[in-house]
Amino acid sequence: PRPPLVLLNGDDLDYAKIRLDPRSWDTALGALSGLPDPITRAVVWNTARDMVRDGELAPGGYLRAVRAHLPHETDLAIVQGVLGFARQQIADRHLPPPDRPEALAGLTAVCRDLLDRTAGGGNPGLRLAAARGCLDNLTDPGE
């Protein structure tokens, strides 16, 4: 029987543009933050990024994945990369201007969730990335 997630290059040993079949994509989106290996999670995030760039994933779909999974991420490089792409590419370039404030508010909420989760000081790098993300995504000076 076929497993629910077939991920080529899951160890990121090759330079390859990865695509997932619909079943694997649904599984990956449902379980992304629970995948135990950070390299595997990075491959899935990079696949999502490439799909947005190629017009195969709507920008809103990427943002939904960010909201669902990034608050649980433990790898600093993934957090920085995903937040950077979500802000600089999705919010600033791929969304229509009327949708931008909602996207930025969602990214700010993700960063606040990361700040709350790291409040004990266990991961200062993640905390700093989350704080910077909050500042980058604010749209109201009163926030």
PDB file of C-alpha atoms in Angstrom:
ATOM      1  CA  PRO A   1       0.000   0.000   0.000  1.00  0.00           C
ATOM      2  CA  ARG A   2       1.040   3.537  -0.742  1.00  0.00           C
ATOM      3  CA  PRO A   3       1.921   5.736   2.258  1.00  0.00           C
ATOM      4  CA  PRO A   4      -0.117   8.915   2.820  1.00  0.00           C
ATOM      5  CA  LEU A   5       2.924  11.134   2.166  1.00  0.00           C
ATOM      6  CA  VAL A   6       5.440  10.501  -0.594  1.00  0.00           C
ATOM      7  CA  LEU A   7       8.130  13.177  -0.386  1.00  0.00           C
ATOM      8  CA  LEU A   8      10.942  13.029  -2.900  1.00  0.00           C
ATOM      9  CA  ASN A   9      14.258  14.446  -1.742  1.00  0.00           C
ATOM     10  CA  GLY A  10      12.998  14.446   1.857  1.00  0.00           C
ATOM     11  CA  ASP A  11      16.591  14.618   3.077  1.00  0.00           C
ATOM     12  CA  ASP A  12      17.336  17.567   0.766  1.00  0.00           C
ATOM     13  CA  LEU A  13      20.385  15.874  -0.733  1.00  0.00           C
ATOM     14  CA  ASP A  14      19.705  16.948  -4.320  1.00  0.00           C
ATOM     15  CA  TYR A  15      18.869  20.152  -6.103  1.00  0.00           C
ATOM     16  CA  ALA A  16      15.389  19.396  -7.347  1.00  0.00           C
ATOM     17  CA  LYS A  17      12.056  21.079  -7.786  1.00  0.00           C
ATOM     18  CA  ILE A  18       9.614  18.910  -5.869  1.00  0.00           C
ATOM     19  CA  ARG A  19       5.891  18.508  -6.463  1.00  0.00           C
ATOM     20  CA  LEU A  20       3.531  16.452  -4.362  1.00  0.00           C
ATOM     21  CA  ASP A  21       0.573  14.470  -5.635  1.00  0.00           C
ATOM     22  CA  PRO A  22      -2.773  15.656  -4.189  1.00  0.00           C
ATOM     23  CA  ARG A  23      -2.889  13.001  -1.449  1.00  0.00           C
ATOM     24  CA  SER A  24       0.666  13.729  -0.316  1.00  0.00           C
ATOM     25  CA  TRP A  25       0.014  17.485  -0.432  1.00  0.00           C
ATOM     26  CA  ASP A  26      -3.084  17.152   1.767  1.00  0.00           C
ATOM     27  CA  THR A  27      -1.141  14.954   4.188  1.00  0.00           C
ATOM     28  CA  ALA A  28       1.797  17.371   4.261  1.00  0.00           C
ATOM     29  CA  LEU A  29      -0.456  20.363   4.918  1.00  0.00           C
ATOM     30  CA  GLY A  30      -2.242  18.535   7.702  1.00  0.00           C
ATOM     31  CA  ALA A  31       0.907  17.277   9.398  1.00  0.00           C
ATOM     32  CA  LEU A  32       3.604  19.814   8.531  1.00  0.00           C
ATOM     33  CA  SER A  33       4.359  21.034  12.041  1.00  0.00           C
ATOM     34  CA  GLY A  34       4.338  17.441  13.297  1.00  0.00           C
ATOM     35  CA  LEU A  35       6.968  16.141  10.882  1.00  0.00           C
ATOM     36  CA  PRO A  36       9.895  15.214  13.143  1.00  0.00           C
ATOM     37  CA  ASP A  37      12.796  16.174  10.863  1.00  0.00           C
ATOM     38  CA  PRO A  38      13.418  19.896  10.268  1.00  0.00           C
ATOM     39  CA  ILE A  39      14.984  19.170   6.872  1.00  0.00           C
ATOM     40  CA  THR A  40      11.832  17.360   5.772  1.00  0.00           C
ATOM     41  CA  ARG A  41       9.727  20.291   6.995  1.00  0.00           C
ATOM     42  CA  ALA A  42      11.988  22.678   5.067  1.00  0.00           C
ATOM     43  CA  VAL A  43      11.533  20.629   1.884  1.00  0.00           C
ATOM     44  CA  VAL A  44       7.741  20.857   2.289  1.00  0.00           C
ATOM     45  CA  TRP A  45       7.886  24.622   2.939  1.00  0.00           C
ATOM     46  CA  ASN A  46      10.149  25.085  -0.102  1.00  0.00           C
ATOM     47  CA  THR A  47       7.748  23.021  -2.191  1.00  0.00           C
ATOM     48  CA  ALA A  48       4.882  25.281  -1.085  1.00  0.00           C
ATOM     49  CA  ARG A  49       6.943  28.357  -1.920  1.00  0.00           C
ATOM     50  CA  ASP A  50       7.746  27.028  -5.395  1.00  0.00           C
ATOM     51  CA  MET A  51       4.098  26.152  -5.970  1.00  0.00           C
ATOM     52  CA  VAL A  52       3.072  29.737  -5.190  1.00  0.00           C
ATOM     53  CA  ARG A  53       5.715  31.093  -7.547  1.00  0.00           C
ATOM     54  CA  ASP A  54       4.561  28.719 -10.287  1.00  0.00           C
ATOM     55  CA  GLY A  55       0.884  29.566  -9.798  1.00  0.00           C
ATOM     56  CA  GLU A  56       0.007  26.091  -8.496  1.00  0.00           C
ATOM     57  CA  LEU A  57      -0.870  27.216  -4.960  1.00  0.00           C
ATOM     58  CA  ALA A  58      -2.896  30.300  -4.198  1.00  0.00           C
ATOM     59  CA  PRO A  59      -1.177  32.846  -1.947  1.00  0.00           C
ATOM     60  CA  GLY A  60      -4.003  32.425   0.553  1.00  0.00           C
ATOM     61  CA  GLY A  61      -3.261  28.700   0.737  1.00  0.00           C
ATOM     62  CA  TYR A  62       0.322  29.449   1.680  1.00  0.00           C
ATOM     63  CA  LEU A  63      -0.810  31.918   4.344  1.00  0.00           C
ATOM     64  CA  ARG A  64      -3.227  29.339   5.781  1.00  0.00           C
ATOM     65  CA  ALA A  65      -0.334  26.884   6.099  1.00  0.00           C
ATOM     66  CA  VAL A  66       1.735  29.587   7.811  1.00  0.00           C
ATOM     67  CA  ARG A  67      -1.045  30.289  10.311  1.00  0.00           C
ATOM     68  CA  ALA A  68      -1.609  26.605  11.012  1.00  0.00           C
ATOM     69  CA  HIS A  69       1.984  25.427  11.330  1.00  0.00           C
ATOM     70  CA  LEU A  70       4.546  28.175  11.843  1.00  0.00           C
ATOM     71  CA  PRO A  71       3.560  28.905  15.478  1.00  0.00           C
ATOM     72  CA  HIS A  72       4.712  25.342  16.288  1.00  0.00           C
ATOM     73  CA  GLU A  73       7.974  25.456  14.323  1.00  0.00           C
ATOM     74  CA  THR A  74      11.197  24.942  16.284  1.00  0.00           C
ATOM     75  CA  ASP A  75      13.777  25.552  13.554  1.00  0.00           C
ATOM     76  CA  LEU A  76      14.987  29.145  13.327  1.00  0.00           C
ATOM     77  CA  ALA A  77      15.975  28.974   9.649  1.00  0.00           C
ATOM     78  CA  ILE A  78      12.518  27.712   8.704  1.00  0.00           C
ATOM     79  CA  VAL A  79      10.781  30.436  10.719  1.00  0.00           C
ATOM     80  CA  GLN A  80      12.924  33.161   9.178  1.00  0.00           C
ATOM     81  CA  GLY A  81      12.531  31.838   5.642  1.00  0.00           C
ATOM     82  CA  VAL A  82       8.785  31.299   5.847  1.00  0.00           C
ATOM     83  CA  LEU A  83       8.127  34.680   7.473  1.00  0.00           C
ATOM     84  CA  GLY A  84      10.335  36.432   4.942  1.00  0.00           C
ATOM     85  CA  PHE A  85       8.612  34.813   1.969  1.00  0.00           C
ATOM     86  CA  ALA A  86       5.154  35.371   3.433  1.00  0.00           C
ATOM     87  CA  ARG A  87       5.836  39.053   3.951  1.00  0.00           C
ATOM     88  CA  GLN A  88       8.080  40.018   1.044  1.00  0.00           C
ATOM     89  CA  GLN A  89       6.548  37.843  -1.655  1.00  0.00           C
ATOM     90  CA  ILE A  90       3.017  36.900  -0.632  1.00  0.00           C
ATOM     91  CA  ALA A  91       1.830  40.054   1.154  1.00  0.00           C
ATOM     92  CA  ASP A  92       3.849  42.560  -0.847  1.00  0.00           C
ATOM     93  CA  ARG A  93       3.658  41.058  -4.353  1.00  0.00           C
ATOM     94  CA  HIS A  94       1.138  38.249  -4.782  1.00  0.00           C
ATOM     95  CA  LEU A  95      -1.926  39.575  -2.986  1.00  0.00           C
ATOM     96  CA  PRO A  96      -4.268  42.257  -4.260  1.00  0.00           C
ATOM     97  CA  PRO A  97      -3.814  45.469  -2.230  1.00  0.00           C
ATOM     98  CA  PRO A  98      -7.178  45.149  -0.435  1.00  0.00           C
ATOM     99  CA  ASP A  99      -6.117  41.727   0.954  1.00  0.00           C
ATOM    100  CA  ARG A 100      -2.760  42.922   2.269  1.00  0.00           C
ATOM    101  CA  PRO A 101      -3.864  44.283   5.694  1.00  0.00           C
ATOM    102  CA  GLU A 102      -5.564  41.001   6.604  1.00  0.00           C
ATOM    103  CA  ALA A 103      -2.484  39.037   5.533  1.00  0.00           C
ATOM    104  CA  LEU A 104      -0.182  41.255   7.598  1.00  0.00           C
ATOM    105  CA  ALA A 105      -2.492  40.960  10.607  1.00  0.00           C
ATOM    106  CA  GLY A 106      -2.375  37.176  10.249  1.00  0.00           C
ATOM    107  CA  LEU A 107       1.422  37.199  10.079  1.00  0.00           C
ATOM    108  CA  THR A 108       1.567  39.443  13.143  1.00  0.00           C
ATOM    109  CA  ALA A 109      -0.680  36.975  14.983  1.00  0.00           C
ATOM    110  CA  VAL A 110       1.643  34.113  14.007  1.00  0.00           C
ATOM    111  CA  CYS A 111       4.624  36.062  15.349  1.00  0.00           C
ATOM    112  CA  ARG A 112       2.788  36.800  18.590  1.00  0.00           C
ATOM    113  CA  ASP A 113       1.985  33.104  18.956  1.00  0.00           C
ATOM    114  CA  LEU A 114       5.687  32.343  18.509  1.00  0.00           C
ATOM    115  CA  LEU A 115       6.546  34.961  21.131  1.00  0.00           C
ATOM    116  CA  ASP A 116       4.055  33.430  23.557  1.00  0.00           C
ATOM    117  CA  ARG A 117       5.401  29.915  22.960  1.00  0.00           C
ATOM    118  CA  THR A 118       9.005  31.014  23.519  1.00  0.00           C
ATOM    119  CA  ALA A 119       8.283  33.216  26.531  1.00  0.00           C
ATOM    120  CA  GLY A 120      10.260  30.909  28.820  1.00  0.00           C
ATOM    121  CA  GLY A 121      13.463  31.890  27.048  1.00  0.00           C
ATOM    122  CA  GLY A 122      14.289  28.432  25.709  1.00  0.00           C
ATOM    123  CA  ASN A 123      14.965  29.638  22.183  1.00  0.00           C
ATOM    124  CA  PRO A 124      16.159  33.252  22.028  1.00  0.00           C
ATOM    125  CA  GLY A 125      16.741  33.076  18.263  1.00  0.00           C
ATOM    126  CA  LEU A 126      13.122  32.155  17.600  1.00  0.00           C
ATOM    127  CA  ARG A 127      12.000  34.857  19.980  1.00  0.00           C
ATOM    128  CA  LEU A 128      14.067  37.465  18.170  1.00  0.00           C
ATOM    129  CA  ALA A 129      12.755  36.329  14.769  1.00  0.00           C
ATOM    130  CA  ALA A 130       9.188  36.515  16.083  1.00  0.00           C
ATOM    131  CA  ALA A 131       9.733  39.986  17.543  1.00  0.00           C
ATOM    132  CA  ARG A 132      11.227  41.202  14.266  1.00  0.00           C
ATOM    133  CA  GLY A 133       8.321  39.626  12.403  1.00  0.00           C
ATOM    134  CA  CYS A 134       5.846  41.487  14.596  1.00  0.00           C
ATOM    135  CA  LEU A 135       7.562  44.764  13.822  1.00  0.00           C
ATOM    136  CA  ASP A 136       7.811  44.018  10.096  1.00  0.00           C
ATOM    137  CA  ASN A 137       4.124  43.188   9.789  1.00  0.00           C
ATOM    138  CA  LEU A 138       2.518  45.912  11.877  1.00  0.00           C
ATOM    139  CA  THR A 139       0.174  48.152   9.947  1.00  0.00           C
ATOM    140  CA  ASP A 140      -1.071  50.359  12.782  1.00  0.00           C
ATOM    141  CA  PRO A 141       1.390  52.513  14.761  1.00  0.00           C
ATOM    142  CA  GLY A 142      -0.789  51.967  17.849  1.00  0.00           C
ATOM    143  CA  GLU A 143      -0.139  48.233  17.861  1.00  0.00           C
TER     144      GLU A 143
END
